[in-house]
XYZ file of C-alpha atoms in Angstrom:
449
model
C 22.343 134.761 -64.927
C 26.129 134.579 -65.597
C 27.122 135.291 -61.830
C 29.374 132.777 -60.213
C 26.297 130.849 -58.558
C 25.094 129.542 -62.229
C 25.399 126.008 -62.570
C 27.624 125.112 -65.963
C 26.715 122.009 -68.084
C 30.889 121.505 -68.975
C 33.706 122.919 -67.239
C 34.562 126.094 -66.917
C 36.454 127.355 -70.209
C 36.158 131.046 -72.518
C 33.706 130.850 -75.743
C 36.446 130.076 -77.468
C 37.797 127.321 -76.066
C 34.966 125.561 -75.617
C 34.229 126.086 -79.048
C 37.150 124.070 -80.335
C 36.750 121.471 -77.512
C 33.217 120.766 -78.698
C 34.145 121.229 -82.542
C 30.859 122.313 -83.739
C 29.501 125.417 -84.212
C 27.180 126.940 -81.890
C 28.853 126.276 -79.037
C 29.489 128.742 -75.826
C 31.716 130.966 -77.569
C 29.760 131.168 -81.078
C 26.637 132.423 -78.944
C 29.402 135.090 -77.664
C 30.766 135.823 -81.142
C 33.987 134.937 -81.206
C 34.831 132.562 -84.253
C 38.280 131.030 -83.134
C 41.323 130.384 -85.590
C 41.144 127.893 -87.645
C 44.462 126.603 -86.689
C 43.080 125.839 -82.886
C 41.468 122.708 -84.035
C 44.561 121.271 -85.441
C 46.573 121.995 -82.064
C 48.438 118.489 -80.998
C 48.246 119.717 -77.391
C 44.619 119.990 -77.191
C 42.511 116.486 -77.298
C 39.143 116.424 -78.812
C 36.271 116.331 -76.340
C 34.394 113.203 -78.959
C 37.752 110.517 -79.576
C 38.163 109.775 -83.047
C 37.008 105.940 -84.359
C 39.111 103.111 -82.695
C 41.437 101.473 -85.845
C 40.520 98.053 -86.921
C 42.781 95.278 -86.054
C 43.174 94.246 -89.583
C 43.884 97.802 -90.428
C 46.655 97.849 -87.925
C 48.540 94.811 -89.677
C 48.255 92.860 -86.387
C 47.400 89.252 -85.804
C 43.620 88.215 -85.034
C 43.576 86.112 -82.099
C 42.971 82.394 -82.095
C 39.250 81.082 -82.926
C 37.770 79.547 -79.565
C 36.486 75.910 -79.496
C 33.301 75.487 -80.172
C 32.615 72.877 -77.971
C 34.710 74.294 -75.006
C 31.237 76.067 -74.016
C 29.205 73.192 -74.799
C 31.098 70.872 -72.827
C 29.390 70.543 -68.819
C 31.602 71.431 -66.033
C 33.496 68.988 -64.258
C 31.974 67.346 -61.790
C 33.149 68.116 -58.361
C 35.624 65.534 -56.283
C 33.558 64.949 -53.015
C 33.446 62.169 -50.355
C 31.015 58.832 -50.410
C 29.291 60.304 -47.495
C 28.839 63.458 -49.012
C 27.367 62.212 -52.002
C 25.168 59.859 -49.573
C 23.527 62.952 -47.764
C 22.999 64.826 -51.639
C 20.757 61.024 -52.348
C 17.901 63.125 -50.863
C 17.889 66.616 -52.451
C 18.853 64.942 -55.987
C 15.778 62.682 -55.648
C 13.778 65.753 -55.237
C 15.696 67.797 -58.028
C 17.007 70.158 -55.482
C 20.753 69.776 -56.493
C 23.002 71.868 -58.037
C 24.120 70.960 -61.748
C 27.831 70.382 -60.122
C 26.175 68.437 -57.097
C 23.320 66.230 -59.449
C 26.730 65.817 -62.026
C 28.682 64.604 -59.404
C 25.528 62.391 -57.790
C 24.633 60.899 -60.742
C 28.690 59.221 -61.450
C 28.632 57.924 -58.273
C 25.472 56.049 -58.286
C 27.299 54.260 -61.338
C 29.732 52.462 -58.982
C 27.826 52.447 -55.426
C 25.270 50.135 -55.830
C 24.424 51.151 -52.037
C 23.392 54.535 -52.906
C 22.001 53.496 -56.279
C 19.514 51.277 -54.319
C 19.094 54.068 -51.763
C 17.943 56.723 -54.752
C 15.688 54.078 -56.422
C 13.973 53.922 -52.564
C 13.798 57.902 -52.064
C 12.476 58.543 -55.941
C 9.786 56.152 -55.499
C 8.646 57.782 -51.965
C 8.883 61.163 -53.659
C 6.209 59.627 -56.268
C 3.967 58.908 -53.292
C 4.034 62.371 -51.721
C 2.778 64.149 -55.127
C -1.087 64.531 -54.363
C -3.427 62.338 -56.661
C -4.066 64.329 -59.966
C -7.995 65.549 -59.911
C -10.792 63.776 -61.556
C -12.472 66.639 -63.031
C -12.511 64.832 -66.878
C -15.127 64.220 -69.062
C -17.688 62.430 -67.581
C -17.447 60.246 -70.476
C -14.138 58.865 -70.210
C -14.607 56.870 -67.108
C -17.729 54.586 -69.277
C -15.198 54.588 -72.552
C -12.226 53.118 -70.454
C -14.590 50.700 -68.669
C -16.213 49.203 -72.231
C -12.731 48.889 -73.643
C -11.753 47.293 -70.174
C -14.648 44.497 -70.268
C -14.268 44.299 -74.338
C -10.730 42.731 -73.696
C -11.471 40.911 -70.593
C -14.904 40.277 -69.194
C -15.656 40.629 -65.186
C -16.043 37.522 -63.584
C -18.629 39.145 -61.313
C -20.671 41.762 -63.872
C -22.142 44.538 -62.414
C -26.006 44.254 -63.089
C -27.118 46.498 -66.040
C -29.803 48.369 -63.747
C -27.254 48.685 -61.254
C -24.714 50.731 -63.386
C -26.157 53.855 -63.426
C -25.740 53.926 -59.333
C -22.273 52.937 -60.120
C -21.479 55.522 -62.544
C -23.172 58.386 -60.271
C -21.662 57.691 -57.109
C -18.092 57.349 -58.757
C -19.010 61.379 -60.386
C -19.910 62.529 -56.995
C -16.922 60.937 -55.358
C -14.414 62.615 -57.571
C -16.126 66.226 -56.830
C -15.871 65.986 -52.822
C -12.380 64.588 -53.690
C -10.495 68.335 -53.304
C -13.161 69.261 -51.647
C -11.262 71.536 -48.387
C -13.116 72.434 -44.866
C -14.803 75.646 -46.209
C -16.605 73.561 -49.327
C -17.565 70.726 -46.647
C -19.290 73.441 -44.589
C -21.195 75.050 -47.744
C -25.006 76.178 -47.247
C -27.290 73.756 -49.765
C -30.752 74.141 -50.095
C -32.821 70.470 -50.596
C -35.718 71.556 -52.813
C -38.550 69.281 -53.272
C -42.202 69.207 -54.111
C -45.030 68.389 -51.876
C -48.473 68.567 -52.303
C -49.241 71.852 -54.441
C -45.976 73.843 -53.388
C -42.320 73.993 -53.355
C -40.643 73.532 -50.294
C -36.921 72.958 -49.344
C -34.677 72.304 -46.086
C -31.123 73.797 -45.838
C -28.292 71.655 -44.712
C -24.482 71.488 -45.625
C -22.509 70.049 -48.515
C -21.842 66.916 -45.671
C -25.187 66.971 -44.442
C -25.890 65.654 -48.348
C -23.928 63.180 -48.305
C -25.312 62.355 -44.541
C -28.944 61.971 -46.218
C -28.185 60.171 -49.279
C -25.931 57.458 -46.608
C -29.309 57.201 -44.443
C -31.494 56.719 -47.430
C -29.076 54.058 -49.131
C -29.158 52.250 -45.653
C -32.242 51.520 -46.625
C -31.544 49.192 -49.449
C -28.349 48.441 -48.065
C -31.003 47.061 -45.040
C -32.897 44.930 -47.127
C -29.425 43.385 -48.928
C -28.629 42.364 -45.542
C -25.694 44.946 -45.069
C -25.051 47.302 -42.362
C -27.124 50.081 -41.346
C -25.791 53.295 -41.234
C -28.118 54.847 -38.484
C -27.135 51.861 -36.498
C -29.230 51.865 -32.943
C -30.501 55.577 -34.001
C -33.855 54.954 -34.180
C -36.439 56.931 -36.764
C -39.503 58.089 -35.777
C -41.212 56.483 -39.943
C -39.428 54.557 -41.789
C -39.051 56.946 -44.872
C -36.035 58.703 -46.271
C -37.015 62.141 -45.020
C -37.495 60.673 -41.123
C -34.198 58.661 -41.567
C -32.428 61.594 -42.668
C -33.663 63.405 -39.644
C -33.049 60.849 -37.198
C -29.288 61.288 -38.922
C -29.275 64.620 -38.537
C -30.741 64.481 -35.119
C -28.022 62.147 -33.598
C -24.563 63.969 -34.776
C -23.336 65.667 -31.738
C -22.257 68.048 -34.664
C -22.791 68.856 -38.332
C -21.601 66.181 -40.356
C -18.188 66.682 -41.747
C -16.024 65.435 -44.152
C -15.451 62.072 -42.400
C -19.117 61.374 -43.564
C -17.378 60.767 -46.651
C -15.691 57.697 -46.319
C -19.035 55.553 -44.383
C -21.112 56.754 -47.565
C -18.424 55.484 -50.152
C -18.083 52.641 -48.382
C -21.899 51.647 -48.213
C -22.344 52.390 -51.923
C -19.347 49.857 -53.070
C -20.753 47.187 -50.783
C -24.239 47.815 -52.847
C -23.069 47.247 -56.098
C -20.601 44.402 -54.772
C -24.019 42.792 -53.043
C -25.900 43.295 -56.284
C -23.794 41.861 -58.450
C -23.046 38.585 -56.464
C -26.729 38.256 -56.285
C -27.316 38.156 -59.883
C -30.040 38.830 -61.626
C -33.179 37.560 -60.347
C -32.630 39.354 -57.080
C -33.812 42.692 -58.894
C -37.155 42.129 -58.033
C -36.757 41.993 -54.516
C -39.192 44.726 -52.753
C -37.271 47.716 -50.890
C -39.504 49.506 -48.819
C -39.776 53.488 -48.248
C -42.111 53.572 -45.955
C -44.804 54.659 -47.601
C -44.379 52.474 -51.028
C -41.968 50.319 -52.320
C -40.046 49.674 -55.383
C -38.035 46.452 -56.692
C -34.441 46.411 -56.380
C -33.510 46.758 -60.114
C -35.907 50.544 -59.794
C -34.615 51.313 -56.338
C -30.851 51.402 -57.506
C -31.740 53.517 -60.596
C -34.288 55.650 -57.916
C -30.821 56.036 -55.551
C -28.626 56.831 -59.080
C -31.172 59.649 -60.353
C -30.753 61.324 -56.360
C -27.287 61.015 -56.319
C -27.299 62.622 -59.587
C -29.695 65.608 -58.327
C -28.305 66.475 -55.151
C -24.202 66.378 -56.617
C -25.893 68.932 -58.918
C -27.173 70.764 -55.504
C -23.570 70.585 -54.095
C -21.986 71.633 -57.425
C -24.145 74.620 -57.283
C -23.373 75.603 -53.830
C -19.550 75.675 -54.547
C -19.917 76.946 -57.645
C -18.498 73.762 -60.139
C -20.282 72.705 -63.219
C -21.211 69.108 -63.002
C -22.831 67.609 -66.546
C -26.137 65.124 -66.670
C -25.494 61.540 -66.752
C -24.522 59.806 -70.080
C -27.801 59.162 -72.172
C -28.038 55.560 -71.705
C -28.632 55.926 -67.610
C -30.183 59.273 -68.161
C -33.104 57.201 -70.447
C -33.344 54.887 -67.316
C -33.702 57.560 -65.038
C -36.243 59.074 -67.412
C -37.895 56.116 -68.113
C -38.527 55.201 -64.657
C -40.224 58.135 -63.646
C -42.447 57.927 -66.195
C -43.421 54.228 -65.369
C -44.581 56.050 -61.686
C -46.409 58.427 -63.200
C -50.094 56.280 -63.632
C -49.595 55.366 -59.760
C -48.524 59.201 -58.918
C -51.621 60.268 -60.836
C -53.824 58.268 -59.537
C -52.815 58.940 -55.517
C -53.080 62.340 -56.422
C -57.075 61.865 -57.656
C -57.326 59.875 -54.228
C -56.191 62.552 -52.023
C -58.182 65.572 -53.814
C -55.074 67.136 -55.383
C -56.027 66.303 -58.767
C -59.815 66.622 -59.910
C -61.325 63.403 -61.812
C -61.312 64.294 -65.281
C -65.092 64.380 -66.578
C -64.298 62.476 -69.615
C -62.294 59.449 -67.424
C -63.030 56.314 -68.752
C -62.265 53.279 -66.323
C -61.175 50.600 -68.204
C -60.233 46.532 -67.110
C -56.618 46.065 -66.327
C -54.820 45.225 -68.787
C -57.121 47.645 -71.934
C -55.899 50.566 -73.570
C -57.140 53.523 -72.111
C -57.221 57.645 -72.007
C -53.288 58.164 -72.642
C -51.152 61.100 -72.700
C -48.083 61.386 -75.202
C -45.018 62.099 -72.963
C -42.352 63.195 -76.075
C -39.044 63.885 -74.416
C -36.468 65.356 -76.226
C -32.600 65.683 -76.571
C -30.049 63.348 -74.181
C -31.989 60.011 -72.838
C -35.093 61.010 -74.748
C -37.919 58.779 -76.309
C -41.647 58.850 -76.094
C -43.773 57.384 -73.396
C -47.580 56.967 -73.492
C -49.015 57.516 -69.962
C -52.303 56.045 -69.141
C -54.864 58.711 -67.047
C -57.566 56.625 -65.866
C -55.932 54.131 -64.080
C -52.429 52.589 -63.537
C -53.422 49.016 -64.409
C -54.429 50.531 -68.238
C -52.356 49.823 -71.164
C -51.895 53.161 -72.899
C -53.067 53.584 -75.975
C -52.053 55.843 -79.523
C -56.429 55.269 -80.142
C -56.915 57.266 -77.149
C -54.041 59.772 -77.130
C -55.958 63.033 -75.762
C -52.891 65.211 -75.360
C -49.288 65.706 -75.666
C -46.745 67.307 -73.866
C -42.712 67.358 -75.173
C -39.870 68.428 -72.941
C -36.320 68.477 -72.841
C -34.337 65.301 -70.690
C -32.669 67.210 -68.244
C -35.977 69.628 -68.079
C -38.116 66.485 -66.848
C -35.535 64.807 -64.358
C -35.459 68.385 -63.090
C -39.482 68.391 -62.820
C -39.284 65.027 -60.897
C -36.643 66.307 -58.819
C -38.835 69.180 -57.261
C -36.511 71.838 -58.787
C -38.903 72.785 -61.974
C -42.495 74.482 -61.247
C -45.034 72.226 -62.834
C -46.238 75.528 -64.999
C -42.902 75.963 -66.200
C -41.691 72.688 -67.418
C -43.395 71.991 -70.642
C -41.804 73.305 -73.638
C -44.880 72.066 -76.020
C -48.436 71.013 -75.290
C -51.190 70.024 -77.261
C -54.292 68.826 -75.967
C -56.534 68.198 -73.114
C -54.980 70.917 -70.566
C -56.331 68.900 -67.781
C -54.704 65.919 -68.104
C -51.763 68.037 -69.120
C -51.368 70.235 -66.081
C -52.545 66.763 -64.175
C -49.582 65.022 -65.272
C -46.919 67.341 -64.732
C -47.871 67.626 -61.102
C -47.945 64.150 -60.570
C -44.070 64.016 -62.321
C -43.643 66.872 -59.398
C -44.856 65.089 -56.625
C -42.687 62.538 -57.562
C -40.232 64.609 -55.604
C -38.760 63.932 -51.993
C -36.554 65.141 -49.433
C-alpha cells in the first residue's frame, strides 16, 4: 500500500517532517513513531503549513483609513450625455419601462426642456394604456347592483329602466362578462340543454355559442313584437315557438355558431331594455307570443332573465367556472313568476291526461277561494305562495290549504328549469301527496328548450 503508485493526500515529505509541518500530533510520522525534536517547530527556515492570525491594524500603530460618504452610494449615477435624437428614439422603450436606469435618468431630464418629446411621451404612455387588455369581470355579482343604486341615488336616469325589466338587465350583463375571456376552445365547449317534457327528462347538446345562438332567436321574439329587428331575419321557422326558432337558427348557419354570435346577441338585448324603457310603463302589458301561449311584456322580460340565468349556469358548467344565483330581489321575481303559472300549468296538465283529476276537486266560480297548496320557499328570493288546484281562475285560500310543500330558491328555479326530477325537489311535504306530486310536475313542465 506504500508502493510508489499510492496516491498521497500532502506532498511527499518523511514522518517527521510532516509532523512539524502539520504541528499536531498524529500526523504521518507519529503513526511511524518518530517524535521529532522539539526544537524543529521553532526553526525560522521552515513556515507553518496553518499561517498564524493576521495583526490588527490598530495593533500595528497604523492609521485607519478615511470613513466613506454615506451618501456617495446613495447618490444615482450620472445620467449619461447623449444626443436629442437619441433620446427621441429611447421616447418609446421608456414609455414602456424598457429603459435602462442610465437611459430612463437621462430620458426623463430631457423631457424637462423638450417640450417636443415631452408631448411625444404623453402620446406613447397613453397608447401603452390602451394596449393593456381590459381587467376581467369576474367580481361579486353584487357589486355591479351596489355601484348602480349609489349611481341613481346621486343622480337619477332620465330614462329609468323599468323595475320588471332589471332583472334581464342584470342577467345579461353576468353572462356577458363570463364569455368575455372566453378563447376558441371555451366557444366550442359541448353543453347539454336539459328540459322537461311531458313525464321525462330530455335534453339536446349544442355548443357554448350555440347558447347564446338560442337565447338570440328566442329574444327575437320579443324583440319582434317591440318592433326591433329579427335576428333569424328571412330564415323562416317551421312554429313559431322558441324550440322551432332555435332550430331554424341552428338549421341556417353554414357552420356552428361561433364567437361572433356574441356581439348580434349583446346587441339585441341592449336595444330591449333601451325599447322598454322609452316605452314606459304601461307598455308591460303588451302580449308576446310563444307560439303556443303568451305572456305580457313585464313577465316575458323576467321569463327571458330567469333563461339567461339557467343556461349561463349550463355554460359555466361546461367550462368549469362557478357562476352564483341572481341577487334575491330578481331571484323572488323569477320565483314568483313561476309560481303565478303554476294554476294554468296544472290545469293543461289535467287536460292532456298527465295529471289525474283529484277526487276531492272542488270547482269553484272565478274569483272564490278554493283547494290551495302552500308553496313555502326558503332561503335567497324566498316567500310563501298559495297555489290554487282546481282551477286557475280560483283565489287560493289558507281555509282550504290541503298540503304543503317547502323548498329551497335555487332548488325550485332549478325544478322549473327542467334540471331537478320532480321526486327529488321537495325538501318537506305535508299533505295531500296528490296534489303534491301534481304540483311539482306542473313547476317541471314549466320547462323548455
Amino acid at each position: 500500500m506504500n508502493g510508489p503508485d499510492r496516491f498521497e493526500a500532502y506532498e511527499g515529505h518523511d514522518g517527521k517532517d510532516d509532523h512539524h509541518r502539520t504541528g499536531r500530533p498524529g500526523g504521518t510520522g507519529s503513526q511511524e513513531g518518530g517524535t521529532g525534536a522539539p526544537g524543529d517547530a521553532q526553526d525560522p527556515a521552515r513556515q507553518p503549513r496553518i499561517p498564524l492570525p493576521r495583526a490588527s491594524v490598530e495593533d500595528g500603530g497604523l492609521p485607519l483609513p478615511a470613513p466613506a460618504d454615506p451618501g456617495e452610494s446613495e447618490r444615482p449615477p450620472p445620467a449619461p450625455v447623449l444626443e436629442h435624437a437619441v433620446l427621441k428614439s429611447l421616447l418609446g422603450a421608456w414609455a414602456l419601462a424598457a429603459c435602462s436606469a442610465e437611459e430612463a435618468t437621462a430620458v426623463e431630464e430631457h423631457l424637462g426642456c423638450c417640450g417636443a418629446c415631452a408631448d411625444e411621451a404623453r402620446r406613447l404612455r397613453e397608447a401603452v394604456g390602451l394596449l393593456q387588455r381590459p381587467d376581467s369581470l369576474d367580481l361579486d355579482p353584487g357589486l355591479r347592483t351596489r355601484v348602480l343604486e349609489t349611481c341613481l341615488e346621486r343622480r337619477p336616469p332620465r330614462i329609468p329602466v323599468p323595475d320588471w325589466a332589471a332583472a334581464y338587465d342584470a342577467e345579461t350583463a353576468r353572462l356577458d362578462a363570463l364569455l368575455q375571456d372566453f378563447g376558441d376552445a371555451e366557444w366550442h365547449a359541448p353543453v347539454r340543454l336539459r328540459w322537461f317534457r311531458s313525464d321525462a327528462s330530455t335534453s339536446r347538446r349544442t355548443t357554448v355559442a350555440g347558447v347564446i345562438a338560442h337565447l338570440l332567436s328566442v329574444d327575437g321574439m320579443v324583440a319582434v313584437a317591440l318592433g326591433l329587428d329579427d335576428p333569424l331575419g328571412e330564415v323562416p321557422a317551421q312554429h313559431p315557438t322558441p324550440s322551432a326558432r332555435t332550430e331554424a337558427y341552428w338549421r341556417a348557419s353554414h357552420f356552428p355558431p361561433t364567437r361572433a354570435v356574441r356581439g348580434p346577441w349583446r346587441e339585441q338585448s341592449h336595444s330591449l331594455v333601451r325599447t322598454v324603457s322609452f316605452t314606459g310603463g304601461g307598455a308591460g302589458r303588451m302580449p308576446i307570443s310563444y307560439g303556443e301561449f303568451e305572456l305580457p311584456l313585464h313577465d316575458a322580460m323576467l321569463d327571458r332573465a330567469f333563461e339567461c340565468w339557467v343556461h349561463a349556469e349550463d355554460i359555466a358548467d361546461a367550462v368549469d367556472y362557478p357562476y352564483d344565483p341572481p341577487s334575491p330581489r330578481h331571484l323572488h321575481r323569477m320565483i314568483d313568476l313561476a309560481a303565478r303559472m303554476l294554476p294554468t300549468a296544472l290545469a293543461h296538465r289535467r287536460r292532456t291526461g298527465l295529471a289525474a283529476p283529484a277526487h276531492h276537486r272542488h270547482l269553484v266560480a272565478a274569483g272564490e277561494p278554493g283547494r290551495s297548496l302552500r308553496l313555502e320557499i326558503e332561503g335567497s328570493g324566498g316567500g310563501e305562495w298559495l297555489i290554487p288546484l282546481d282551477s286557475p281562475a280560483a283565489r287560493g285560500s289558507t281555509e282550504h290549504e290541503v298540503a304543503h310543500v317547502a323548498l329551497d330558491g335555487v332548488e325550485f328555479c332549478r325544478l322549473a328549469a327542467g334540471h331537478v326530477p320532480p321526486q327529488e325537489a321537495a325538501a318537506g311535504q305535508v299533505g295531500d301527496r296528490e296534489a303534491i306530486r301534481d304540483v311539482l310536475f306542473a313547476a317541471a313542465s314549466l320547462s323548455r328548450m
